[in-house]
Structures are given as structure tokens and as C-alpha cells.
XYZ file of C-alpha atoms in Angstrom:
694
model
C 11.614 -37.386 21.601
C 13.781 -35.769 18.907
C 13.651 -32.034 18.349
C 11.430 -30.908 15.456
C 13.365 -30.205 12.256
C 12.827 -26.667 10.857
C 11.097 -26.517 7.481
C 13.604 -23.862 6.456
C 16.779 -22.545 8.024
C 19.017 -19.812 6.635
C 22.443 -19.803 8.282
C 24.624 -16.722 7.732
C 23.263 -16.424 4.195
C 25.071 -13.968 1.912
C 23.868 -13.191 -1.621
C 25.683 -11.033 -4.198
C 25.034 -9.847 -7.726
C 27.915 -9.528 -10.170
C 27.901 -6.609 -12.611
C 30.536 -4.875 -14.720
C 31.515 -2.686 -11.790
C 32.134 -5.769 -9.641
C 30.366 -7.583 -6.813
C 27.300 -6.005 -5.186
C 26.518 -7.627 -1.807
C 22.697 -7.645 -1.633
C 22.229 -9.778 1.512
C 24.823 -10.195 4.272
C 24.923 -12.679 7.160
C 21.164 -13.422 7.128
C 19.930 -16.047 9.627
C 16.350 -17.298 10.057
C 14.678 -20.466 11.344
C 11.125 -21.401 10.282
C 9.309 -24.230 12.066
C 6.469 -26.388 10.642
C 3.178 -24.469 10.508
C 4.859 -21.198 11.496
C 4.448 -17.874 9.678
C 7.320 -15.378 9.666
C 7.247 -11.841 8.330
C 10.196 -10.044 6.751
C 9.885 -6.238 6.772
C 12.033 -3.255 5.839
C 12.399 -0.443 3.327
C 12.686 -1.039 -0.425
C 16.176 -2.241 -1.275
C 16.798 -3.869 2.122
C 17.047 -7.378 0.628
C 13.617 -8.876 1.514
C 12.829 -10.179 -1.970
C 16.443 -11.252 -2.554
C 16.123 -13.678 0.380
C 12.966 -15.190 -1.164
C 14.585 -15.481 -4.605
C 17.649 -17.135 -3.040
C 15.384 -19.719 -1.350
C 13.725 -20.400 -4.724
C 17.148 -20.279 -6.468
C 15.732 -17.727 -8.932
C 18.528 -15.144 -8.780
C 19.257 -14.980 -12.503
C 22.613 -15.388 -14.205
C 24.397 -12.643 -12.304
C 23.165 -13.555 -8.807
C 24.788 -16.106 -6.505
C 24.864 -17.315 -2.907
C 28.405 -16.440 -1.814
C 28.236 -17.620 1.778
C 26.168 -19.528 4.334
C 23.539 -22.214 3.924
C 19.848 -22.631 3.084
C 18.545 -25.824 4.690
C 15.163 -27.181 3.551
C 13.919 -29.927 5.894
C 17.504 -30.335 7.105
C 19.140 -30.591 3.634
C 21.424 -27.898 2.218
C 19.763 -26.689 -1.003
C 23.155 -25.616 -2.360
C 24.197 -29.276 -2.587
C 21.038 -30.334 -4.469
C 21.136 -31.074 -8.193
C 19.219 -28.931 -10.691
C 16.692 -31.758 -11.121
C 16.100 -32.000 -7.350
C 15.574 -28.233 -7.162
C 13.096 -28.363 -10.065
C 11.106 -31.070 -8.275
C 11.012 -29.108 -5.013
C 10.046 -25.774 -6.597
C 6.311 -25.629 -7.174
C 5.676 -28.772 -5.152
C 7.305 -28.506 -1.702
C 8.188 -24.802 -1.979
C 5.838 -22.386 -3.760
C 5.865 -18.617 -4.197
C 3.166 -15.986 -4.667
C 4.473 -12.810 -6.315
C 3.409 -9.186 -5.939
C 1.947 -8.870 -9.439
C -0.389 -11.776 -10.266
C -0.331 -11.182 -14.035
C 3.434 -11.813 -14.012
C 2.677 -15.368 -12.814
C -0.124 -16.144 -15.282
C 0.177 -16.953 -18.988
C -2.180 -14.537 -20.810
C -2.648 -16.974 -23.723
C -3.735 -20.001 -21.630
C -7.032 -20.667 -19.902
C -6.753 -20.617 -16.118
C -7.885 -24.242 -15.789
C -5.065 -25.437 -18.060
C -2.470 -23.408 -16.134
C -3.615 -24.783 -12.777
C -3.741 -28.368 -14.042
C -0.084 -28.151 -15.095
C 1.045 -28.223 -11.429
C -0.218 -31.730 -10.472
C 0.419 -32.973 -14.035
C 4.113 -32.009 -13.856
C 4.894 -32.725 -10.221
C 2.720 -35.774 -9.540
C 2.022 -37.285 -12.951
C -1.740 -37.578 -12.351
C -4.277 -37.874 -15.195
C -5.591 -34.747 -16.879
C -9.108 -35.332 -15.512
C -7.740 -35.666 -11.964
C -5.599 -32.557 -12.421
C -8.631 -30.529 -13.612
C -10.773 -31.866 -10.743
C -8.182 -30.806 -8.175
C -7.771 -27.403 -9.852
C -11.529 -26.743 -9.655
C -11.586 -27.891 -6.013
C -8.702 -25.557 -5.108
C -10.471 -22.608 -6.760
C -13.389 -23.324 -4.400
C -10.957 -23.515 -1.455
C -9.692 -19.990 -2.212
C -13.335 -18.850 -2.263
C -13.625 -17.966 -5.928
C -17.247 -17.830 -7.128
C -18.237 -20.101 -10.023
C -14.997 -22.143 -10.336
C -16.215 -23.684 -13.606
C -16.399 -20.260 -15.271
C -12.998 -19.238 -13.856
C -11.459 -22.479 -15.227
C -12.613 -21.534 -18.730
C -11.537 -17.876 -18.453
C -8.316 -16.221 -19.571
C -6.442 -14.124 -16.952
C -7.524 -10.783 -18.443
C -11.195 -11.763 -18.049
C -11.110 -11.746 -14.225
C -10.390 -9.004 -11.691
C -7.068 -8.347 -9.935
C -8.328 -9.845 -6.671
C -9.501 -12.965 -8.516
C -6.147 -13.211 -10.330
C -4.304 -13.153 -6.999
C -6.565 -15.910 -5.630
C -5.820 -17.989 -8.740
C -2.064 -17.549 -8.145
C -2.506 -18.617 -4.496
C -4.545 -21.647 -5.669
C -1.733 -22.523 -8.083
C 0.844 -22.287 -5.286
C -1.239 -24.537 -3.008
C -2.186 -27.211 -5.539
C 0.671 -29.514 -4.589
C 0.185 -28.863 -0.837
C 3.631 -27.240 -0.336
C 5.512 -27.375 2.957
C 6.670 -23.763 2.479
C 4.816 -20.830 0.916
C 6.682 -17.594 0.107
C 4.465 -14.513 -0.253
C 6.194 -11.437 -1.699
C 3.933 -8.385 -1.195
C 0.922 -10.450 -2.391
C -1.688 -7.773 -1.631
C 0.082 -4.489 -2.479
C -1.844 -3.924 -5.719
C -5.230 -4.873 -4.221
C -8.004 -2.851 -2.607
C -8.176 -3.032 1.187
C -11.429 -5.031 1.123
C -9.940 -7.599 -1.289
C -6.723 -7.568 0.754
C -8.697 -8.390 3.915
C -10.243 -11.393 2.162
C -6.848 -12.613 0.916
C -5.286 -12.219 4.392
C -8.138 -14.194 5.963
C -7.728 -16.845 3.265
C -3.967 -17.148 3.887
C -4.542 -17.594 7.631
C -7.156 -20.308 7.015
C -4.885 -22.114 4.536
C -1.964 -22.089 6.959
C -4.177 -23.554 9.671
C -5.852 -26.164 7.428
C -2.828 -27.427 5.485
C -0.120 -26.808 8.128
C 1.834 -24.764 5.591
C 4.821 -22.759 6.830
C 4.906 -19.235 5.426
C 7.351 -16.406 4.854
C 5.410 -13.174 4.341
C 7.405 -10.313 2.779
C 5.833 -6.882 3.143
C 6.440 -3.244 4.029
C 2.984 -3.199 5.671
C 3.550 -3.799 9.386
C -0.186 -4.047 10.043
C -0.457 -7.010 7.664
C 2.500 -8.722 9.331
C 0.836 -8.302 12.743
C -2.357 -9.924 11.450
C -0.718 -12.872 9.652
C 2.591 -13.824 11.316
C 3.954 -15.482 14.474
C 7.476 -14.052 14.230
C 9.088 -11.092 12.480
C 12.492 -10.301 10.974
C 13.315 -6.620 10.441
C 15.883 -6.092 7.650
C 18.029 -3.065 6.937
C 20.504 -2.731 4.067
C 20.818 -6.465 3.433
C 21.013 -7.761 6.993
C 18.584 -8.708 9.742
C 18.668 -6.146 12.571
C 15.892 -7.455 14.829
C 14.173 -10.853 15.123
C 11.540 -12.029 17.580
C 7.967 -13.062 18.327
C 5.530 -10.652 16.726
C 4.128 -9.177 19.975
C 7.564 -8.981 21.597
C 8.993 -6.919 18.744
C 5.890 -4.724 18.368
C 5.687 -3.968 22.097
C 9.375 -4.016 23.080
C 11.389 -3.169 19.973
C 15.094 -2.878 20.712
C 16.645 -1.554 17.507
C 16.537 2.170 16.627
C 15.617 1.319 13.013
C 12.580 -0.719 14.099
C 11.510 2.178 16.297
C 11.998 4.524 13.343
C 9.699 2.406 11.159
C 6.954 2.474 13.810
C 7.322 6.245 14.299
C 6.543 6.615 10.573
C 3.214 4.740 10.672
C -0.124 6.541 11.099
C -1.634 4.343 13.848
C -4.749 5.466 15.783
C -3.718 8.274 18.093
C -1.355 9.910 15.593
C -2.438 13.485 14.922
C -1.050 15.662 12.149
C -1.027 18.675 14.464
C -0.537 17.365 18.032
C 1.398 14.139 17.292
C 2.775 14.281 13.745
C 4.657 11.331 12.265
C 8.452 11.406 12.376
C 10.271 10.156 9.279
C 13.658 8.421 9.491
C 16.255 10.947 8.381
C 18.700 10.183 5.589
C 18.657 7.469 2.943
C 19.233 3.715 2.816
C 22.928 3.285 1.797
C 23.721 1.671 -1.544
C 25.202 -1.843 -1.130
C 28.699 -0.735 -2.170
C 28.562 2.354 0.087
C 27.620 0.689 3.375
C 29.424 2.226 6.368
C 31.745 0.242 8.598
C 30.075 -1.378 11.597
C 26.367 -0.631 11.987
C 24.816 0.032 8.580
C 22.112 2.163 10.230
C 24.735 4.311 12.003
C 24.533 7.431 9.762
C 20.756 7.661 10.345
C 20.739 6.709 14.049
C 20.334 9.246 16.875
C 22.194 6.868 19.218
C 25.298 6.326 17.087
C 28.520 6.319 19.133
C 31.854 6.601 17.304
C 34.380 3.926 18.238
C 31.673 1.422 19.216
C 28.975 1.436 16.548
C 31.563 1.643 13.745
C 34.226 -0.650 15.247
C 33.503 -3.650 13.018
C 30.836 -6.110 11.936
C 28.076 -6.312 14.575
C 26.721 -9.735 15.629
C 23.091 -10.514 16.514
C 22.686 -10.633 20.316
C 19.837 -12.062 22.414
C 17.967 -9.300 24.243
C 17.524 -11.475 27.361
C 18.525 -15.093 28.033
C 15.876 -17.439 26.590
C 13.841 -14.543 25.118
C 14.248 -15.712 21.500
C 14.428 -11.976 20.716
C 17.624 -10.937 18.898
C 18.968 -7.543 17.895
C 22.006 -6.253 15.975
C 22.910 -3.241 18.143
C 25.772 -2.770 20.610
C 23.841 -0.162 22.610
C 20.376 -1.775 22.918
C 20.785 -2.468 26.677
C 21.754 1.129 27.557
C 19.325 3.113 25.391
C 16.430 4.754 27.236
C 13.672 3.383 24.985
C 11.042 5.599 26.525
C 13.154 8.639 25.629
C 13.560 7.309 22.084
C 9.914 8.084 21.484
C 10.101 11.207 19.318
C 8.979 14.539 20.650
C 7.434 15.923 17.464
C 6.922 19.613 17.015
C 3.296 20.407 17.805
C 1.533 22.859 15.546
C -1.717 24.762 15.756
C -4.487 23.337 13.527
C -5.009 25.247 10.278
C -8.202 27.273 10.299
C -10.099 26.576 7.034
C -11.162 29.573 4.970
C -14.059 30.113 2.562
C -15.401 27.435 0.233
C -13.199 27.275 -2.885
C -14.673 24.183 -4.586
C -18.384 23.455 -5.028
C -19.396 20.147 -6.611
C -23.142 19.827 -7.241
C -24.775 16.709 -8.704
C -21.709 15.932 -10.818
C -22.475 13.082 -13.221
C -20.093 11.440 -15.679
C -21.288 8.686 -18.010
C -19.351 6.980 -20.802
C -20.830 5.302 -23.856
C -18.934 2.099 -24.689
C -19.279 -0.492 -27.442
C -20.177 -3.992 -26.230
C -20.165 -7.087 -28.411
C -23.154 -9.237 -27.486
C -24.587 -12.481 -28.810
C -24.016 -13.243 -32.515
C -21.255 -10.576 -32.431
C -23.832 -7.782 -32.661
C -22.360 -4.549 -31.309
C -24.451 -2.606 -28.786
C -23.855 0.547 -26.795
C -23.727 0.475 -23.022
C -23.479 3.292 -20.489
C -20.743 3.264 -17.850
C -21.980 5.282 -14.857
C -18.585 6.405 -13.494
C -19.895 9.302 -11.344
C -23.527 9.706 -10.290
C -24.791 12.946 -8.676
C -21.716 13.729 -6.565
C -22.028 16.757 -4.279
C -19.581 18.160 -1.698
C -17.618 21.280 -0.724
C -13.918 21.960 -0.081
C -12.630 25.009 1.796
C -9.386 26.963 1.616
C -6.490 25.236 3.491
C -8.608 22.118 4.069
C -7.752 18.490 3.210
C -10.685 16.519 1.817
C -10.091 12.799 1.256
C -11.983 10.778 -1.352
C -11.854 7.074 -0.522
C -13.174 3.840 -1.997
C -12.196 0.724 -3.911
C -10.794 0.676 -7.449
C -13.610 1.389 -9.888
C -15.581 3.582 -7.469
C -15.077 6.718 -9.602
C -12.396 8.581 -7.607
C -9.987 9.070 -10.519
C -12.801 9.869 -12.980
C -13.832 12.756 -10.747
C -10.210 13.964 -10.691
C -10.108 13.852 -14.517
C -13.250 16.013 -14.753
C -11.762 18.486 -12.296
C -8.485 18.643 -14.263
C -10.312 19.100 -17.588
C -9.233 15.743 -19.003
C -12.911 14.725 -19.175
C -16.139 16.732 -19.471
C -18.997 16.164 -17.041
C -22.229 14.679 -18.415
C -24.281 16.793 -15.988
C -23.930 18.843 -12.810
C -21.630 21.678 -11.774
C -18.006 21.981 -10.614
C -17.105 25.495 -9.469
C -13.578 26.547 -8.511
C -14.173 29.966 -7.013
C -16.399 31.672 -9.600
C -15.178 29.519 -12.494
C -17.363 26.700 -13.877
C -15.128 23.720 -14.816
C -17.528 20.865 -15.566
C -17.652 21.525 -19.328
C -14.301 23.288 -19.675
C -11.696 20.937 -21.212
C -8.047 21.507 -20.407
C -7.242 22.823 -23.899
C -9.858 25.587 -23.433
C -8.501 26.659 -20.031
C -6.174 29.629 -19.768
C -2.816 29.495 -17.988
C -4.176 31.111 -14.831
C -6.890 28.437 -14.474
C -4.483 25.555 -15.076
C -1.971 26.964 -12.592
C -4.680 27.247 -9.895
C -5.429 23.522 -10.126
C -2.509 21.068 -10.140
C -2.067 17.336 -9.559
C 0.380 14.984 -7.806
C 0.173 11.566 -9.444
C 0.429 8.099 -7.910
C 3.456 6.936 -9.865
C 6.320 9.459 -10.032
C 8.217 7.167 -12.452
C 5.643 7.770 -15.220
C 5.187 11.513 -14.756
C 8.767 12.783 -15.061
C 10.514 13.098 -18.425
C 13.563 10.777 -18.212
C 15.594 12.869 -20.691
C 15.228 16.229 -18.909
C 16.840 17.338 -15.651
C 14.763 17.858 -12.530
C 15.465 21.602 -12.605
C 14.378 21.930 -16.241
C 11.064 20.181 -15.545
C 10.244 22.437 -12.588
C 11.453 25.556 -14.454
C 9.154 24.758 -17.391
C 6.098 25.069 -15.110
C 7.352 28.386 -13.675
C 7.824 29.806 -17.201
C 4.594 28.326 -18.569
C 2.428 30.002 -15.932
C 4.334 33.295 -15.941
C 5.395 33.078 -12.292
C 8.865 34.339 -13.264
C 10.400 35.324 -16.617
C 13.967 36.249 -15.789
C 16.233 33.143 -16.113
C 18.064 33.970 -12.878
C 14.806 34.370 -10.948
C 13.492 31.117 -12.453
C 16.640 29.302 -11.323
C 16.300 30.781 -7.831
C 12.622 29.750 -7.711
C 13.618 26.163 -8.661
C 16.095 26.146 -5.757
C 13.426 27.497 -3.386
C 11.027 24.712 -4.429
C 13.736 22.071 -3.932
C 14.330 23.555 -0.465
C 10.591 23.346 0.198
C 10.448 19.626 -0.647
C 13.695 19.062 1.301
C 15.883 18.010 -1.622
C 19.493 19.225 -2.113
C 19.812 22.052 -4.635
C 22.269 20.077 -6.771
C 19.366 17.710 -7.604
C 18.316 20.387 -10.116
C 21.026 19.060 -12.443
C 20.118 15.373 -11.994
C 18.011 13.207 -14.286
C 15.041 11.291 -12.790
C 16.886 7.930 -13.103
C 19.400 9.199 -10.518
C 16.677 9.611 -7.866
C 14.899 7.151 -5.562
C 11.114 6.684 -5.675
C 10.582 8.976 -2.691
C 12.833 11.651 -4.197
C 10.950 11.480 -7.511
C 7.653 11.938 -5.684
C 9.091 15.048 -3.978
C 10.022 16.416 -7.414
C 6.434 15.731 -8.517
C 5.181 17.729 -5.523
C 7.629 20.582 -6.237
C 6.424 20.695 -9.844
C 2.750 20.694 -8.761
C 3.360 23.662 -6.435
C 5.581 25.566 -8.901
C 2.594 27.444 -10.330
C 1.323 28.593 -6.886
C -1.910 26.536 -7.133
C -4.928 27.178 -4.937
C -5.920 23.506 -5.089
C -3.868 20.320 -5.487
C -5.322 16.896 -6.264
C -3.109 14.156 -4.830
C -4.048 10.814 -6.434
C -2.624 8.001 -4.243
C 0.624 10.024 -3.845
C 2.179 7.806 -1.136
C 0.836 4.293 -1.901
C 4.019 3.232 -3.753
C 6.393 4.578 -1.080
C 8.059 3.039 1.972
C 6.529 3.981 5.333
C 9.448 6.249 6.298
C 9.285 8.074 2.940
C 5.486 8.145 3.236
C 5.756 9.963 6.560
C 8.160 12.503 5.049
C 5.933 13.130 1.986
C 2.723 13.550 4.029
C 4.584 15.928 6.358
C 5.816 17.843 3.338
C 2.293 18.192 1.882
C 1.040 19.550 5.217
C 3.932 22.019 5.574
C 3.304 23.411 2.086
C -0.448 23.555 2.738
C 0.155 25.441 5.990
C 2.430 27.956 4.255
C 0.381 28.494 1.075
C -3.154 27.774 2.422
C -3.642 25.325 -0.423
C -6.743 23.132 -0.577
C -5.802 19.460 -0.867
C -8.006 16.782 -2.431
C -6.451 13.506 -1.294
C -7.555 10.424 -3.258
C -6.669 7.162 -1.530
C -7.781 3.684 -0.473
C -5.470 3.693 2.587
C -7.693 4.749 5.466
C -4.788 4.864 7.939
C -3.149 7.685 5.969
C -6.550 9.271 5.319
C -7.400 9.315 9.030
C -4.091 11.005 9.804
C -4.075 13.563 7.001
C -7.645 14.604 6.199
C -10.073 17.054 7.773
C -13.117 15.659 5.983
C -13.786 12.406 4.108
C -16.012 11.467 1.165
C -16.675 7.698 0.853
C -17.534 6.572 -2.691
C -18.834 3.268 -4.021
C -19.635 2.513 -7.667
C -19.682 6.190 -8.628
C -21.902 7.366 -5.757
C -21.267 8.986 -2.373
C -22.218 6.598 0.430
C -21.077 8.731 3.351
C -19.372 12.061 3.966
C -18.389 13.941 7.087
C -15.584 15.174 9.320
C -12.789 12.623 9.821
C -13.776 11.850 13.433
C -17.410 11.364 12.287
C -16.417 8.842 9.600
C -14.248 6.829 12.022
C -16.961 6.645 14.721
C -20.465 5.116 14.600
C -22.873 5.543 12.907
C -21.267 4.102 9.767
C -22.542 3.346 6.319
C -22.190 -0.479 5.989
C -19.573 0.067 3.269
C -17.546 2.454 5.465
C -17.756 -0.138 8.255
C -16.273 -2.776 5.903
C -13.503 -0.394 4.763
C -12.533 0.410 8.361
C -12.482 -3.267 9.303
C -10.270 -4.101 6.320
C -7.429 -1.689 7.183
C -4.466 -3.492 8.815
C -3.244 -1.529 11.855
C 0.279 -2.004 13.231
C -0.694 -1.612 16.885
C -1.141 -4.520 19.310
C -3.535 -2.414 21.419
C -6.090 -2.261 18.619
C -9.035 -4.644 18.490
C -11.011 -4.681 15.248
C -14.493 -5.995 14.619
C -14.232 -8.308 11.621
C -16.329 -7.444 8.548
C -15.154 -9.333 5.448
C -17.051 -8.486 2.268
C -18.013 -11.247 -0.137
C -18.589 -10.908 -3.857
C -17.114 -8.551 -6.420
C -17.761 -4.898 -7.218
C -20.695 -4.855 -9.729
C -20.011 -3.637 -13.247
C -20.551 0.127 -13.686
C -22.330 -0.740 -16.971
C -24.976 -2.656 -15.004
C -25.186 -1.247 -11.457
C -27.916 -2.369 -9.030
C -31.186 -0.450 -9.466
C -31.424 0.491 -5.796
C -28.469 0.914 -3.424
C -25.227 0.251 -5.348
C -23.840 -1.621 -2.296
C -26.863 -3.939 -1.935
C -25.178 -6.943 -3.643
C -22.433 -7.091 -0.966
C -24.094 -5.504 2.084
C -24.353 -7.688 5.217
C -27.379 -5.618 6.366
C -29.351 -5.777 3.082
C -33.140 -5.423 3.459
C -34.599 -7.876 0.927
C -37.024 -6.321 -1.520
C -36.039 -2.738 -0.647
C -32.281 -2.185 -0.999
C -32.081 -3.891 -4.422
C -34.918 -1.868 -5.970
C -35.033 1.579 -4.346
C -32.244 4.201 -4.157
C -31.385 4.874 -0.488
C -32.416 8.075 1.312
C -29.660 10.430 2.492
C -29.805 10.646 6.288
C -28.212 13.580 8.167
C -26.509 12.966 11.521
C -25.021 16.468 11.824
C -24.534 19.544 9.665
C -21.458 17.876 8.146
C -22.260 14.128 8.363
C -24.601 12.300 5.947
C -25.144 8.600 5.144
C -27.026 7.226 2.116
C -28.687 4.081 3.534
C -32.085 2.390 3.980
C -31.264 1.353 7.569
C -33.174 3.360 10.167
C -31.275 6.111 11.981
C -31.615 4.247 15.292
C -30.065 1.103 13.742
C -27.145 3.069 12.304
C -26.585 4.973 15.559
C -26.541 1.715 17.556
C -23.606 0.293 15.552
C -20.606 -0.928 17.570
C -17.232 0.787 16.911
C -15.099 -1.130 14.408
C -11.804 -0.078 16.011
C -11.255 -0.217 19.763
C -8.003 0.610 21.557
C -7.011 -1.247 24.720
C -4.822 1.156 26.697
C -3.724 -1.503 29.192
C -0.110 -0.476 29.918
C 0.923 -4.131 29.939
C -0.125 -4.361 26.301
C 0.883 -0.919 25.138
C 4.070 -0.488 23.179
C 6.870 1.005 25.170
């Protein structure tokens, strides 16, 4: 019996881009073998070359990109020797790709049915009726409701999760042998992400499709892949079976990535995360020998920098490879970081009181016969909670649940329709930002999700921080202002010479640190952090969360942390508020939210979070259906249309009672207290030492 031919094999692949300054080596000496029906994950920090590998396989590198060495074999044939016509026939039929941003893959001016039908029409020459029939069938296969309506819709008329399912349907229409997925769920809510992940696993099993899954989310890779390749600065540094690498990692960089992830058991005081020091080197500034050398605690001069390092098998026949000359002599138990333990911060008095906050919008809606009618969007409905001095309160929920609307009311960018928002003795609910004095604005600052959009590209970093200091009268003397800018850069652990740099000269993580420095420049009493780490690599994420906690500890700042990432929320927050469709479903201390009893929506959120720990067992709860429109919410419980525990005739018609399980823990649900209390934990940890990571 002949040995099975790999679907894809990269042999010593090297990819470069050619610019005015010369050649930039993006990927160096990359080797990977993918067997039929196998799923492999590629992980690493931004800029490590993950997406470049996928684009090289698709031959989509643009005019200035080229494969400068090695081979890419598809079903045993070198793709570099194929003609342009052969490559066109393979792309979209035998090899398909799902990109990070679904709207980049969809034509906004074409109906979805027409776009899907193009795939079998072009690649297989079938009739238009047959192409449309297959397109509708595939939409059903990716579990989209009402495929007929979706076929007749334009991309902007469906949600982001539905758009991503359409793109996956398009990729699968010709039953490809290889599916490339480049961060396909990054922009999606965790509940939608869980559905997409489940869908991808089912598709792989049903169609026998081989997959390459590119992601910085190690939890997702654990849930979807058989093998993993860890990349650093353009080269693979560790390759192996998923459980082997997760439990017995043998490269210091892989260990560094895992030390940066908030898995269950991490504690911001007793076991804080440890970020990887330093920065990823630019391609033209890579050091000699091990590229990770300057950031590695086990670097040894004369060995680690002696020349190009080969991949070596960890043990004969292990199929586990690592690019490290010292892997066999490192004490991997000792490599576990010994983080600096700190005493928990004792919260002070209540500084923020939110009572029955309601925010409605009136919007124009064009109905039948083009008659315009007004509809009410219920963005926030009777929200009540407290936040204390030096406390971190997390607000979690899917997109459209009202988290950011609440932040806008707090910041004065919107006025509340009803209710009260008190910061100290000051009533903010009807006080727009233009009516607030400097002292009020300085007390309440914000760190935004995207640092790229919040920094002025034409002003230096120092000038943008100094402007806040001057505006709020913290300092007036130019010398003192300059010194205060330096102190803030020290606080966010950026070099002082960054004061003279423009934002374009900084990485994403560095820009976010500048955003934090600017937010704290006015000595605020409260900071709202709106998804401040969702766009960052895990190592940068660990550094930024650590930074926020250090500043909070020093200044006793209250932090409102808005996020959909419950792993980060569990690690960072003291209390959690769970929102759905503008209403609070559950609130309590962090340990109360992560333990039964749960609101059914909280249970689904917890089940949806991918966790990069092989010891963790999760109870599966996959939500069906879409978030209802805030212009037409259910009359009873807002979650009733998607709830697996729905009580027919009650949940849809009657608002749920708020049940108290402790002084701090409440759940808004029709289920009896005994039923809620009897819920099984969603997350269980098996501490069997044979399974635990070393």
C-alpha cells in the first residue's frame, strides 16, 4: 500500500517583498505537511508571517511579493511550475480561502445568491438553475435561517455573523480539498464565533476537507485543529500535535505566548500574567541565529547566535519539532514564571451610581408604499449598578447589547432618556459633554478599542499627551508639562524618546499605551476602557492589562471595562454586569458569575469562550438564531427567542423577575431559584498531572 500523498506540503518556503529600500524577507525556511482531512493551526504575533504563508499558497502576493525559495506542493505537484490558467482553476475550486473581514470578500452591489452561483458557474460550467440550487443548499448547510431570503439579500442587509457564514458557504461550494481560514472569527461575537467553529468542525468531518486555520487565539486552535505550527518573525519555531505542544511545549517563545493568556487559574493578584519582553524584530533587523534570542531568558552567546538554526525533532518518532539549540537542557518547570504577587486592592466608597438608566432613540423607518414611520430603538432599558473606588467593573455582552451606548451616556456624548447617573455628587445623565466643565471631563476619561483611529497622525505623541495636561490645568509651565509627559510615558513603559515620534512610527500595542497615557494624563477618578485589548496580540494584551492594573493600584482609579472576551474579564474584573439587548440579565462578583447559578445567557457566553488549556472541559451550549432587533424586542424576557430553557407562554410575554442569590448577585429570569441553583458548571478543570501542562 502506497503512502498517502499530503494535500499540501511547504518545503523550506521563503517569501519576500520587494520595495524601494530592497528585499524584505517576510517568511524564511517554512516547512509544513498537511494530510487529507487534517486541520493545522498557525499561530504567532502580528507580523510573524502567518497570513503571508496563506497568500503564498493562494499565489495572491501582489506585484511586489514573490516566492524566492522552496516549494509549495499541492497533491504532489509544485504550484510554482503551474501555469496561470491552472492556478486560476485550482483557486476557488480545489483551494479556497475565508478571510478575516467578510465584507472584503463580498460584492456590495450584487445579491448574495448571484455571488454564490458564480462559483459553480465558473469552475464547473453548470446551468444557472443548478448553480442557484446548490447555492441555496449550501446556505442551509452552514445553518443560515431562511436561505431563500438570504439569496435575495445584499451583503449589507445581513449581520456580520451571517456574512461570515455566506463567505464560508462560498468557499465550500466547489467542495475544495483545502480550506484556508485567516482569522475568520476575529470580528465576531463569542456566541457567533462558537457557532462558526462548530460549523467548521462539522464541515471538515462531513466533506473530508483539509484546513489551515490562522489565528492568534490559541483557544480556538485547540478546539479546531489536530496539529499546530508556532511562527516567530517569519519562521516556524515549534511544530507538533496539538496536545503535545500545549502540554509539553519546548520553545521559549511558545511558553511565552502561553504565559500571556488568561486561562482559568490566572489571578491578577496572586498569579498575574507575564508578557514577553521586547518587540518582534523587523524583517530587515533580524538578529543572527535565533530570531527570538533578544527576548529569550535562555539565550546563550556563541550558541544561540552562531548561525541559522535548523528544526530538530524533540524525541525520535515524536513528530514534534522545535527550532532551539537548548531545548533539551532547559529546565521547563523552572521556565514557568514566578510573577510578583501583590495584595488585592481594597475598594473604597461608591463613586458611580447608575439607577434605572434608559436610553431610547427615535429612528425613521421606511415601510410599505415608502411611507416613513418612526420607530424606537431601546438601546438601554432600566440599567442599575454601582462602582466603587479602585474597583474594576466589567460590562459584557454581544454586539448590540447596549454596552457602548451606556459608555456614550456616561461620557456625555448622548443624553439619557430617563434614570440617573451620578459620579460622586454630580448628575451626568442629562449633562452633555459641551456643558461639562474641565474638572468633570478630566475626572472621567476613556480608552478606546482602536488606537489607530484615536491618535492624530500629524501630531507627535508628546504633543497629544501634553494637550490633555494643559487642557485640564494639571500643569501650566512648559517644562513641568514636558516632565509630566515623560512621567506618563514611564508609567506606560514606553521610552521617553517616543514623545517626539508620530503615531505611524509605533506598533498597535505601543499606540494603545499612548492612548492609556493620554486617558490618565488628567488624573481621572474613573476610566472607561471600551474593548481596549481586543485588537492586540496576546503578549501585548498581557502587558496592557498589567499596565491598567498598575495604574489603578497607584491612583485608585475606578475602571469600567467593556468587553466580549470573558477570559480577559475573568482575569481583570472584580464584578461583572451581563447585558443582553439593552437590559441587565445578571450581575455579581466575578466568582459568582463564573459559578452556578447562571442566567441562561451567561451560561451560553461562558460556553462560547475558547480556552487554551487542555485540562479544561466545557459543557457545550451553542445558541441558535440572531439577536432580535432593538426596534422590536420581545415583550417578555429579551433572551426568550434564543433561550434553551424558555417556558412557553411565560417568557415571551412577561418580563422576568430579578432573583437575588446574595447581596451582590442577581439574575433576571423566570426559572425557579432551585432550577438555577441546580445548574451544572460550564467550565470544569481536570487537574490530572498526566494531562496538565508542564
